[in-house]
Coordinates of C-alpha atoms in Angstrom, one line a residue:
X715 CA -5.4 -122.5 -40.2
X716 CA -1.8 -123.5 -40.0
X717 CA 0.5 -122.2 -42.7
X718 CA 3.7 -123.3 -44.3
X719 CA 6.0 -120.4 -45.4
X720 CA 9.1 -121.0 -47.5
X721 CA 11.5 -118.0 -47.6
X722 CA 14.2 -117.6 -50.2
X723 CA 15.7 -114.2 -49.1
X724 CA 18.2 -114.2 -46.3
X725 CA 21.7 -115.5 -45.5
X726 CA 23.0 -118.2 -43.2
X727 CA 26.2 -117.2 -41.4
X728 CA 27.9 -120.5 -40.7
X729 CA 30.5 -120.2 -38.0
X730 CA 32.8 -122.6 -36.2
X731 CA 31.9 -123.3 -32.6
X732 CA 28.4 -124.6 -32.3
X733 CA 27.5 -125.9 -28.9
X734 CA 27.7 -129.7 -28.4
X735 CA 24.3 -131.1 -27.3
X736 CA 25.6 -132.1 -23.8
X737 CA 25.9 -130.5 -20.4
X738 CA 29.3 -129.0 -19.8
X739 CA 30.9 -129.2 -16.4
X740 CA 31.5 -125.5 -15.8
X741 CA 31.6 -124.2 -12.2
X742 CA 28.4 -122.6 -11.1
X743 CA 28.3 -118.8 -11.2
X744 CA 28.5 -117.0 -7.9
X745 CA 26.9 -113.7 -8.8
X746 CA 23.9 -112.7 -10.9
X747 CA 22.7 -109.3 -12.1
X748 CA 19.6 -107.6 -13.4
X749 CA 20.5 -104.9 -16.0
X750 CA 17.8 -102.3 -16.7
X751 CA 19.6 -101.7 -20.0
X752 CA 18.3 -105.1 -21.2
X753 CA 14.7 -103.7 -21.2
X754 CA 14.3 -101.3 -24.1
X755 CA 12.0 -98.5 -23.3
X756 CA 12.4 -98.6 -19.6
X757 CA 12.1 -94.9 -18.8
X758 CA 12.4 -94.3 -15.0
X759 CA 13.8 -97.4 -13.2
X760 CA 13.2 -97.4 -9.5
X761 CA 15.3 -99.7 -7.2
X762 CA 13.3 -101.2 -4.3
X763 CA 16.3 -102.8 -2.4
X764 CA 19.5 -101.6 -0.9
X765 CA 23.0 -102.9 -0.8
X766 CA 23.2 -105.5 2.0
X767 CA 19.6 -106.6 1.7
X768 CA 18.8 -110.3 1.4
X769 CA 16.3 -111.5 -1.2
X770 CA 14.7 -114.7 -2.4
X771 CA 14.2 -115.7 -6.0
X772 CA 11.1 -113.8 -7.0
X773 CA 11.6 -110.8 -4.6
X774 CA 10.9 -107.5 -6.5
X775 CA 14.0 -105.5 -6.8
X776 CA 13.1 -103.0 -9.6
X777 CA 10.2 -101.5 -11.4
X778 CA 9.6 -98.8 -14.0
X779 CA 7.8 -95.7 -12.8
X780 CA 6.1 -95.5 -16.2
X781 CA 4.6 -99.0 -15.6
X782 CA 4.6 -99.6 -11.9
X783 CA 2.5 -102.7 -12.0
X784 CA 5.3 -104.8 -13.6
X785 CA 7.9 -106.0 -11.2
X786 CA 11.5 -107.1 -12.1
X787 CA 12.5 -109.7 -9.6
X788 CA 15.6 -111.4 -8.3
X789 CA 16.5 -114.5 -10.3
X790 CA 18.2 -116.1 -7.3
X791 CA 18.2 -115.8 -3.5
X792 CA 21.2 -114.1 -1.8
X793 CA 22.6 -110.7 -0.8
X794 CA 22.4 -107.5 -2.8
X795 CA 26.2 -106.8 -3.1
X796 CA 26.2 -103.8 -5.5
X797 CA 23.8 -101.3 -7.1
X798 CA 26.0 -100.1 -10.0
X799 CA 25.4 -96.7 -11.5
X800 CA 27.0 -94.8 -14.4
X801 CA 27.0 -91.3 -15.6
X802 CA 24.3 -89.1 -14.2
X803 CA 23.5 -91.9 -11.8
X804 CA 22.1 -94.1 -14.6
X805 CA 21.3 -97.5 -13.2
X806 CA 23.4 -100.2 -14.8
X807 CA 23.3 -103.3 -12.7
X808 CA 21.8 -104.8 -9.5
X809 CA 24.2 -107.6 -8.4
X810 CA 23.3 -110.5 -6.2
X811 CA 25.7 -112.8 -4.4
X812 CA 23.8 -116.1 -4.7
X813 CA 23.1 -118.5 -1.8
X814 CA 24.4 -122.1 -2.1
X815 CA 20.8 -123.3 -2.1
X816 CA 18.2 -121.1 -3.7
X817 CA 15.1 -120.2 -1.8
X818 CA 11.9 -118.9 -3.4
X819 CA 9.1 -116.5 -2.8
X820 CA 5.8 -118.3 -2.7
X821 CA 3.0 -117.6 -5.2
X822 CA -0.4 -119.2 -5.8
X823 CA -0.4 -122.7 -7.4
X824 CA -2.9 -123.9 -9.9
X825 CA -3.6 -127.2 -11.7
X826 CA -6.3 -128.8 -13.8
X827 CA -9.7 -127.1 -13.4
X828 CA -8.3 -124.3 -11.2
X829 CA -5.9 -123.3 -13.9
X830 CA -8.7 -123.3 -16.5
X831 CA -11.0 -121.3 -14.4
X832 CA -8.4 -118.7 -13.4
X833 CA -9.5 -115.2 -14.6
X834 CA -7.5 -113.0 -16.9
X835 CA -7.0 -110.3 -14.3
X836 CA -5.8 -112.8 -11.7
X837 CA -3.4 -114.3 -14.1
X838 CA -2.0 -110.9 -15.1
X839 CA -1.6 -109.9 -11.4
X840 CA 0.4 -112.9 -10.6
X841 CA 2.6 -112.6 -13.7
X842 CA 3.3 -108.9 -12.9
X843 CA 4.3 -109.3 -9.3
X844 CA 6.3 -112.5 -9.7
X845 CA 8.8 -111.3 -12.4
X846 CA 7.7 -113.3 -15.5
X847 CA 5.8 -110.5 -17.2
X848 CA 8.9 -108.9 -18.7
X849 CA 9.3 -112.0 -20.9
X850 CA 6.4 -110.7 -23.0
X851 CA 7.4 -108.2 -25.7
X852 CA 5.1 -105.8 -27.6
X853 CA 5.3 -105.2 -31.3
X854 CA 5.5 -102.6 -32.6
X855 CA 8.5 -101.0 -30.8
X856 CA 10.0 -104.2 -29.2
X857 CA 9.3 -103.1 -25.6
X858 CA 8.0 -104.9 -22.5
X859 CA 4.3 -105.3 -23.0
X860 CA 1.8 -103.2 -21.1
X861 CA -0.6 -105.5 -19.1
X862 CA -3.4 -103.0 -19.7
X863 CA -3.4 -103.7 -23.4
X864 CA -5.0 -106.6 -25.3
X865 CA -3.0 -107.9 -28.3
X866 CA -4.7 -109.1 -31.5
X867 CA -2.5 -112.2 -31.4
X868 CA 0.6 -113.7 -29.6
X869 CA 3.6 -115.1 -31.5
X870 CA 6.2 -117.6 -30.3
X871 CA 9.1 -118.5 -32.5
X872 CA 10.0 -122.1 -31.9
X873 CA 13.5 -121.9 -33.4
X874 CA 16.4 -119.6 -33.7
X875 CA 18.2 -119.1 -37.0
X876 CA 20.9 -116.8 -35.7
X877 CA 24.6 -117.9 -36.0
X878 CA 25.5 -120.7 -33.5
X879 CA 22.0 -120.4 -31.9
X880 CA 21.1 -123.0 -29.3
X881 CA 18.8 -125.9 -30.1
X882 CA 15.4 -125.3 -28.6
X883 CA 14.6 -129.0 -28.6
X884 CA 17.6 -129.6 -26.3
X885 CA 16.9 -126.5 -24.2
X886 CA 13.3 -127.6 -23.4
X887 CA 13.7 -131.3 -22.9
X888 CA 11.2 -132.5 -20.3
X889 CA 9.3 -129.1 -20.2
X890 CA 6.2 -130.3 -22.0
X891 CA 3.8 -129.8 -19.1
X892 CA 5.2 -126.4 -18.1
X893 CA 5.1 -125.2 -21.7
X894 CA 1.4 -126.3 -22.1
X895 CA 0.5 -124.5 -18.8
X896 CA 2.2 -121.4 -20.1
X897 CA 0.2 -121.6 -23.3
X898 CA -3.0 -122.0 -21.3
X899 CA -2.2 -118.8 -19.4
X900 CA -1.3 -116.9 -22.5
X901 CA -4.6 -117.9 -24.1
X902 CA -6.4 -115.9 -21.4
X903 CA -4.6 -112.7 -22.5
X904 CA -5.8 -112.5 -26.1
X905 CA -9.0 -113.1 -28.0
X906 CA -6.9 -113.9 -31.0
X907 CA -4.7 -116.8 -31.9
X908 CA -1.4 -118.0 -30.4
X909 CA 0.9 -118.7 -33.3
X910 CA 3.7 -121.2 -32.6
X911 CA 6.1 -121.2 -35.5
X912 CA 8.6 -124.1 -36.0
X913 CA 11.4 -125.0 -38.4
X914 CA 9.9 -126.7 -41.4
X915 CA 13.3 -128.2 -42.3
X916 CA 13.8 -130.3 -39.2
X917 CA 11.9 -132.6 -36.8
X918 CA 9.5 -130.7 -34.5
X919 CA 10.6 -131.0 -30.9
X920 CA 8.0 -132.9 -28.8
X921 CA 7.5 -129.8 -26.5
X922 CA 6.0 -128.0 -29.6
X923 CA 4.5 -130.9 -31.5
X924 CA 2.2 -131.8 -28.6
X925 CA 1.2 -128.3 -27.7
X926 CA -2.6 -127.6 -27.7
X927 CA -4.4 -124.3 -28.1
X928 CA -1.9 -123.0 -30.7
X929 CA -1.8 -122.6 -34.4
X930 CA 1.4 -124.5 -35.6
X931 CA 3.1 -122.8 -38.5
X932 CA 6.2 -124.0 -40.4
X933 CA 8.9 -121.7 -41.7
X934 CA 11.8 -122.7 -43.8
X935 CA 14.7 -120.9 -45.5
X936 CA 17.8 -119.0 -44.4
X937 CA 18.2 -116.6 -41.6
X938 CA 16.2 -114.5 -40.6
X939 CA 13.5 -117.2 -40.9
X940 CA 13.6 -117.7 -37.1
X941 CA 13.0 -114.1 -36.3
X942 CA 9.5 -113.6 -34.9
X943 CA 9.2 -110.2 -36.7
X944 CA 9.6 -112.0 -40.1
X945 CA 7.0 -114.6 -39.0
X946 CA 4.5 -111.9 -37.9
X947 CA 4.9 -110.2 -41.3
X948 CA 4.0 -113.4 -43.2
X949 CA 1.2 -114.6 -40.8
X950 CA -0.5 -111.5 -39.3
X951 CA 1.1 -108.2 -40.4
X952 CA 1.2 -105.2 -38.0
X953 CA -0.5 -102.0 -39.1
X954 CA -0.6 -98.7 -37.4
X955 CA -2.6 -99.1 -34.2
X956 CA -2.2 -102.8 -34.0
X957 CA -0.6 -104.6 -30.9
X958 CA 1.0 -108.0 -31.1
X959 CA 2.8 -109.7 -28.3
X960 CA 5.7 -112.0 -28.6
X961 CA 7.4 -114.4 -26.2
X962 CA 10.2 -116.9 -26.6
X963 CA 9.7 -120.5 -25.5
X964 CA 11.8 -120.1 -22.4
X965 CA 9.4 -117.4 -21.2
X966 CA 6.4 -119.7 -21.9
X967 CA 7.9 -122.4 -19.7
X968 CA 8.7 -119.9 -17.0
X969 CA 5.1 -118.8 -16.9
X970 CA 4.0 -122.4 -16.7
X971 CA 6.3 -123.1 -13.8
X972 CA 5.0 -120.0 -11.9
X973 CA 1.4 -121.3 -12.0
X974 CA 2.1 -125.0 -11.6
X975 CA 4.8 -124.8 -8.9
X976 CA 4.0 -121.4 -7.4
X977 CA 7.6 -120.0 -7.8
X978 CA 9.6 -117.7 -10.0
X979 CA 12.1 -120.2 -11.5
X980 CA 14.8 -118.4 -13.4
X981 CA 16.9 -121.5 -14.1
X982 CA 17.9 -121.9 -17.7
X983 CA 20.3 -123.7 -20.0
X984 CA 22.9 -121.5 -21.7
X985 CA 24.8 -122.5 -24.8
X986 CA 28.6 -121.7 -24.7
X987 CA 29.6 -121.2 -28.4
X988 CA 32.1 -119.6 -30.7
X989 CA 35.4 -120.5 -32.4
X990 CA 37.5 -119.4 -29.4
X991 CA 35.7 -121.6 -26.9
X992 CA 38.0 -124.4 -25.9
X993 CA 35.0 -126.3 -24.6
X994 CA 31.5 -125.7 -25.9
X995 CA 28.2 -127.1 -24.7
X996 CA 25.3 -126.2 -22.4
X997 CA 25.5 -125.1 -18.8
X998 CA 22.7 -125.0 -16.4
X999 CA 22.5 -121.7 -14.5
X1000 CA 20.1 -118.9 -13.8
X1001 CA 19.0 -115.7 -15.6
X1002 CA 21.6 -112.9 -15.4
X1003 CA 24.5 -115.2 -14.6
X1004 CA 28.1 -113.9 -14.4
X1005 CA 29.9 -115.6 -17.4
X1006 CA 33.4 -115.7 -15.8
X1007 CA 33.2 -119.4 -15.0
X1008 CA 32.2 -120.1 -18.6
X1009 CA 35.1 -117.9 -20.0
X1010 CA 38.0 -118.2 -17.6
X1011 CA 40.3 -121.0 -18.7
X1012 CA 38.0 -121.9 -21.6
X1013 CA 39.5 -119.7 -24.4
X1014 CA 42.0 -120.7 -27.1
X1015 CA 43.6 -117.2 -26.8
X1016 CA 43.5 -114.2 -24.6
X1017 CA 42.6 -111.6 -27.3
X1018 CA 38.9 -112.4 -27.6
X1019 CA 35.5 -110.7 -27.4
X1020 CA 32.7 -112.0 -25.2
X1021 CA 29.2 -111.6 -26.6
X1022 CA 26.1 -112.2 -24.5
X1023 CA 23.8 -113.5 -27.2
X1024 CA 24.6 -114.1 -30.9
X1025 CA 27.1 -112.3 -33.1
X1026 CA 24.4 -110.3 -35.0
X1027 CA 22.3 -108.8 -32.2
X1028 CA 24.2 -109.7 -28.9
X1029 CA 25.8 -107.4 -26.4
X1030 CA 29.6 -107.1 -25.9
X1031 CA 30.4 -107.7 -22.3
X1032 CA 33.5 -108.1 -20.2
X1033 CA 35.0 -111.5 -19.4
X1034 CA 33.3 -111.2 -16.0
X1035 CA 30.2 -109.6 -17.3
X1036 CA 26.6 -110.8 -17.0
X1037 CA 24.3 -112.7 -19.3
X1038 CA 21.5 -110.6 -20.8
X1039 CA 17.9 -111.1 -19.6
X1040 CA 16.7 -112.4 -23.0
X1041 CA 19.9 -114.3 -24.0
X1042 CA 20.4 -118.1 -24.0
X1043 CA 23.9 -118.2 -25.4
X1044 CA 27.3 -116.6 -25.0
X1045 CA 29.7 -116.4 -28.0
X1046 CA 33.5 -116.2 -27.8
X1047 CA 35.1 -114.6 -30.9
X1048 CA 38.6 -113.4 -31.9
X1049 CA 38.9 -109.7 -31.4
X1050 CA 39.2 -107.8 -34.7
X1051 CA 42.0 -105.4 -33.9
X1052 CA 44.6 -106.9 -36.3
X1053 CA 44.7 -105.8 -39.9
X1054 CA 45.8 -107.6 -43.0
X1055 CA 47.9 -106.3 -45.9
X1056 CA 45.5 -105.6 -48.9
X1057 CA 42.5 -106.4 -46.7
X1058 CA 39.5 -107.6 -48.6
X1059 CA 41.4 -107.4 -52.0
X1060 CA 43.7 -110.3 -51.0
X1061 CA 42.5 -113.5 -52.7
X1062 CA 41.2 -115.9 -50.0
X1063 CA 38.5 -118.4 -49.4
X1064 CA 38.9 -118.3 -45.6
X1065 CA 36.7 -115.2 -45.1
X1066 CA 33.0 -115.3 -45.3
X1067 CA 31.2 -112.8 -47.5
X1068 CA 27.7 -112.4 -48.9
X1069 CA 29.2 -110.6 -51.9
X1070 CA 31.0 -112.3 -54.7
X1071 CA 33.7 -109.7 -54.5
X1072 CA 37.2 -109.9 -56.0
X1073 CA 39.3 -112.2 -53.8
X1074 CA 36.5 -113.3 -51.5
X1075 CA 35.7 -116.8 -52.7
X1076 CA 33.6 -118.1 -49.9
X1077 CA 30.6 -118.6 -52.3
X1078 CA 32.5 -121.6 -53.7
X1079 CA 32.1 -123.4 -50.4
X1080 CA 28.5 -122.7 -49.3
X1081 CA 28.5 -125.3 -46.4
X1082 CA 31.9 -124.3 -45.0
X1083 CA 32.1 -123.0 -41.4
X1084 CA 34.2 -120.0 -40.8
X1085 CA 36.3 -118.4 -38.0
X1086 CA 35.4 -114.7 -38.1
X1087 CA 36.8 -111.9 -36.0
X1088 CA 35.0 -108.6 -35.1
X1089 CA 36.8 -106.4 -37.6
X1090 CA 34.3 -104.5 -39.8
X1091 CA 36.9 -104.4 -42.7
X1092 CA 36.0 -100.8 -43.6
X1093 CA 34.5 -97.6 -42.3
X1094 CA 31.2 -95.8 -42.7
X1095 CA 30.5 -94.1 -46.0
X1096 CA 27.6 -93.1 -48.2
X1097 CA 24.8 -95.6 -48.8
X1098 CA 25.5 -97.7 -51.9
X1099 CA 22.3 -98.6 -53.9
X1100 CA 23.0 -102.2 -54.6
X1101 CA 19.7 -103.9 -53.8
X1102 CA 21.6 -106.2 -51.4
X1103 CA 19.6 -105.2 -48.3
X1104 CA 16.4 -106.3 -50.1
X1105 CA 17.9 -109.6 -51.0
X1106 CA 18.5 -110.6 -47.3
X1107 CA 15.2 -109.2 -45.9
X1108 CA 12.3 -111.6 -46.5
X1109 CA 9.7 -108.8 -45.9
X1110 CA 7.8 -106.5 -48.2
X1111 CA 9.7 -103.4 -47.1
X1112 CA 12.5 -101.4 -48.7
X1113 CA 15.2 -101.3 -46.0
X1114 CA 17.5 -98.6 -47.6
X1115 CA 14.6 -96.2 -48.1
X1116 CA 13.3 -96.9 -44.6
X1117 CA 16.7 -96.2 -43.1
X1118 CA 17.0 -93.0 -45.1
X1119 CA 13.6 -91.9 -43.9
X1120 CA 14.7 -92.4 -40.4
X1121 CA 17.9 -90.4 -40.9
X1122 CA 15.8 -87.6 -42.4
X1123 CA 13.2 -87.9 -39.5
X1124 CA 10.4 -88.1 -42.1
X1125 CA 7.6 -89.6 -40.0
X1126 CA 5.1 -90.2 -42.9
X1127 CA 7.7 -92.0 -44.9
X1128 CA 8.8 -94.1 -42.0
X1129 CA 5.2 -95.3 -41.4
X1130 CA 4.6 -96.0 -45.1
X1131 CA 7.9 -97.9 -45.4
X1132 CA 7.2 -100.3 -42.5
X1133 CA 8.7 -98.9 -39.3
X1134 CA 5.9 -100.6 -37.3
X1135 CA 6.9 -104.1 -38.5
X1136 CA 10.6 -104.1 -37.6
X1137 CA 12.9 -104.0 -34.6
X1138 CA 16.7 -104.2 -34.7
X1139 CA 17.1 -107.9 -35.1
X1140 CA 14.9 -107.9 -38.3
X1141 CA 17.5 -105.8 -40.2
X1142 CA 20.6 -107.0 -38.4
X1143 CA 21.6 -109.0 -41.4
X1144 CA 21.6 -105.8 -43.5
X1145 CA 24.3 -104.5 -41.1
X1146 CA 26.4 -107.6 -41.8
X1147 CA 26.2 -107.4 -45.6
X1148 CA 26.4 -103.6 -45.8
X1149 CA 29.4 -102.4 -47.8
X1150 CA 28.9 -98.9 -46.4
X1151 CA 29.3 -100.1 -42.8
X1152 CA 26.3 -98.2 -41.3
X1153 CA 25.1 -99.0 -37.8
X1154 CA 21.8 -100.3 -39.2
X1155 CA 20.4 -101.5 -35.8
X1156 CA 21.2 -98.2 -34.1
X1157 CA 19.4 -96.4 -36.9
X1158 CA 16.3 -98.6 -36.6
X1159 CA 16.1 -98.0 -32.9
X1160 CA 16.4 -94.3 -33.5
X1161 CA 13.4 -94.5 -35.9
X1162 CA 11.3 -96.5 -33.4
X1163 CA 12.0 -94.0 -30.7
X1164 CA 11.0 -91.1 -32.9
X1165 CA 7.7 -92.8 -33.7
X1166 CA 7.0 -94.0 -30.2
X1167 CA 7.7 -90.8 -28.3
X1168 CA 6.6 -88.3 -30.9

């Protein structure tokens, strides 16, 4: 039965620089990269290509020796121009110089009755060898799902409440048939329900409203209402021993295209956002695109930070860096390396703060959009027991006590306090409002790793 969930806890970070709902005329990227660092939990990556090799979109270029069945494939056709390694030969990037016209590996096509009669094992085999399987993420732990497991349910968040997040209705225009085919395939992978969760405060995009075979739930409230972990918590909570799979709508569409068209189509729309973007909008490119064409000549100043993803959970990259595997936006922000006299004590209404602190008057203008830099405005210190973490976490957990249990490596306490229900993004807002300046997301990942590998 569909549910309507209204959340009160949380906080919307309203920033200047939302992407205009139109295609921007940026030059196409020339190089693309797959970064093993995007796949949390990848233990022993093995490269299957060499520099100078030519590949097609859908050609396997990488796999994890711990789960060899799942292949990571080239998003475009072209030449492998660099296999970049770091300290101790850690694999960082596999770069591809793209062809002018993309050619694709061929996979089996299905439609109508043949799609319905396709077996679970055959569906999994095609997904694993074609490159779409890594779109499926397992909870707990937030890692690429194991195709040998069977989840109790599958969750899809149909909206993103992070700052400056792209609009899914715009991203998925015209993808109704591909999305439905993706849902039909996913339904073969679980005996439970597929939960499609949408924003209850706005019109439901047609790609979601017309979907069949899903339970449509509505969520409303401030961020993190769009986080799939929060949605799981309120619909079908995870207990020790449970497995739930999650996938974003882009991944569902990609699965649908694989089975309907017989190819690994890694094309996507990416939102160019942020206060320092001279021109915002959406650009059509491919997964793992180099962002240089979106950044070069498109900044209001030179001293900026480029983030692949959103400002809370995204990854800092160079101006010629590469879009993350799971990211659908880049954000351009002022670099926070300049300091103000009196800092946070200086009376101002131009700086956003969750706290009604002396001098920070942003609470008087709740709908104002702000230009924020990356300065943390403080340094790490002891945890302050203010209750503020709980006020921005719409889950029945105690974040401060959970974080302390992780730091103390107390396994029993971590389990009792909800470590199985969270990943980094679920407590990212705590890091933003933390007056003690702790790396909350790093601590959460440390706790997950302790539980997973103990």
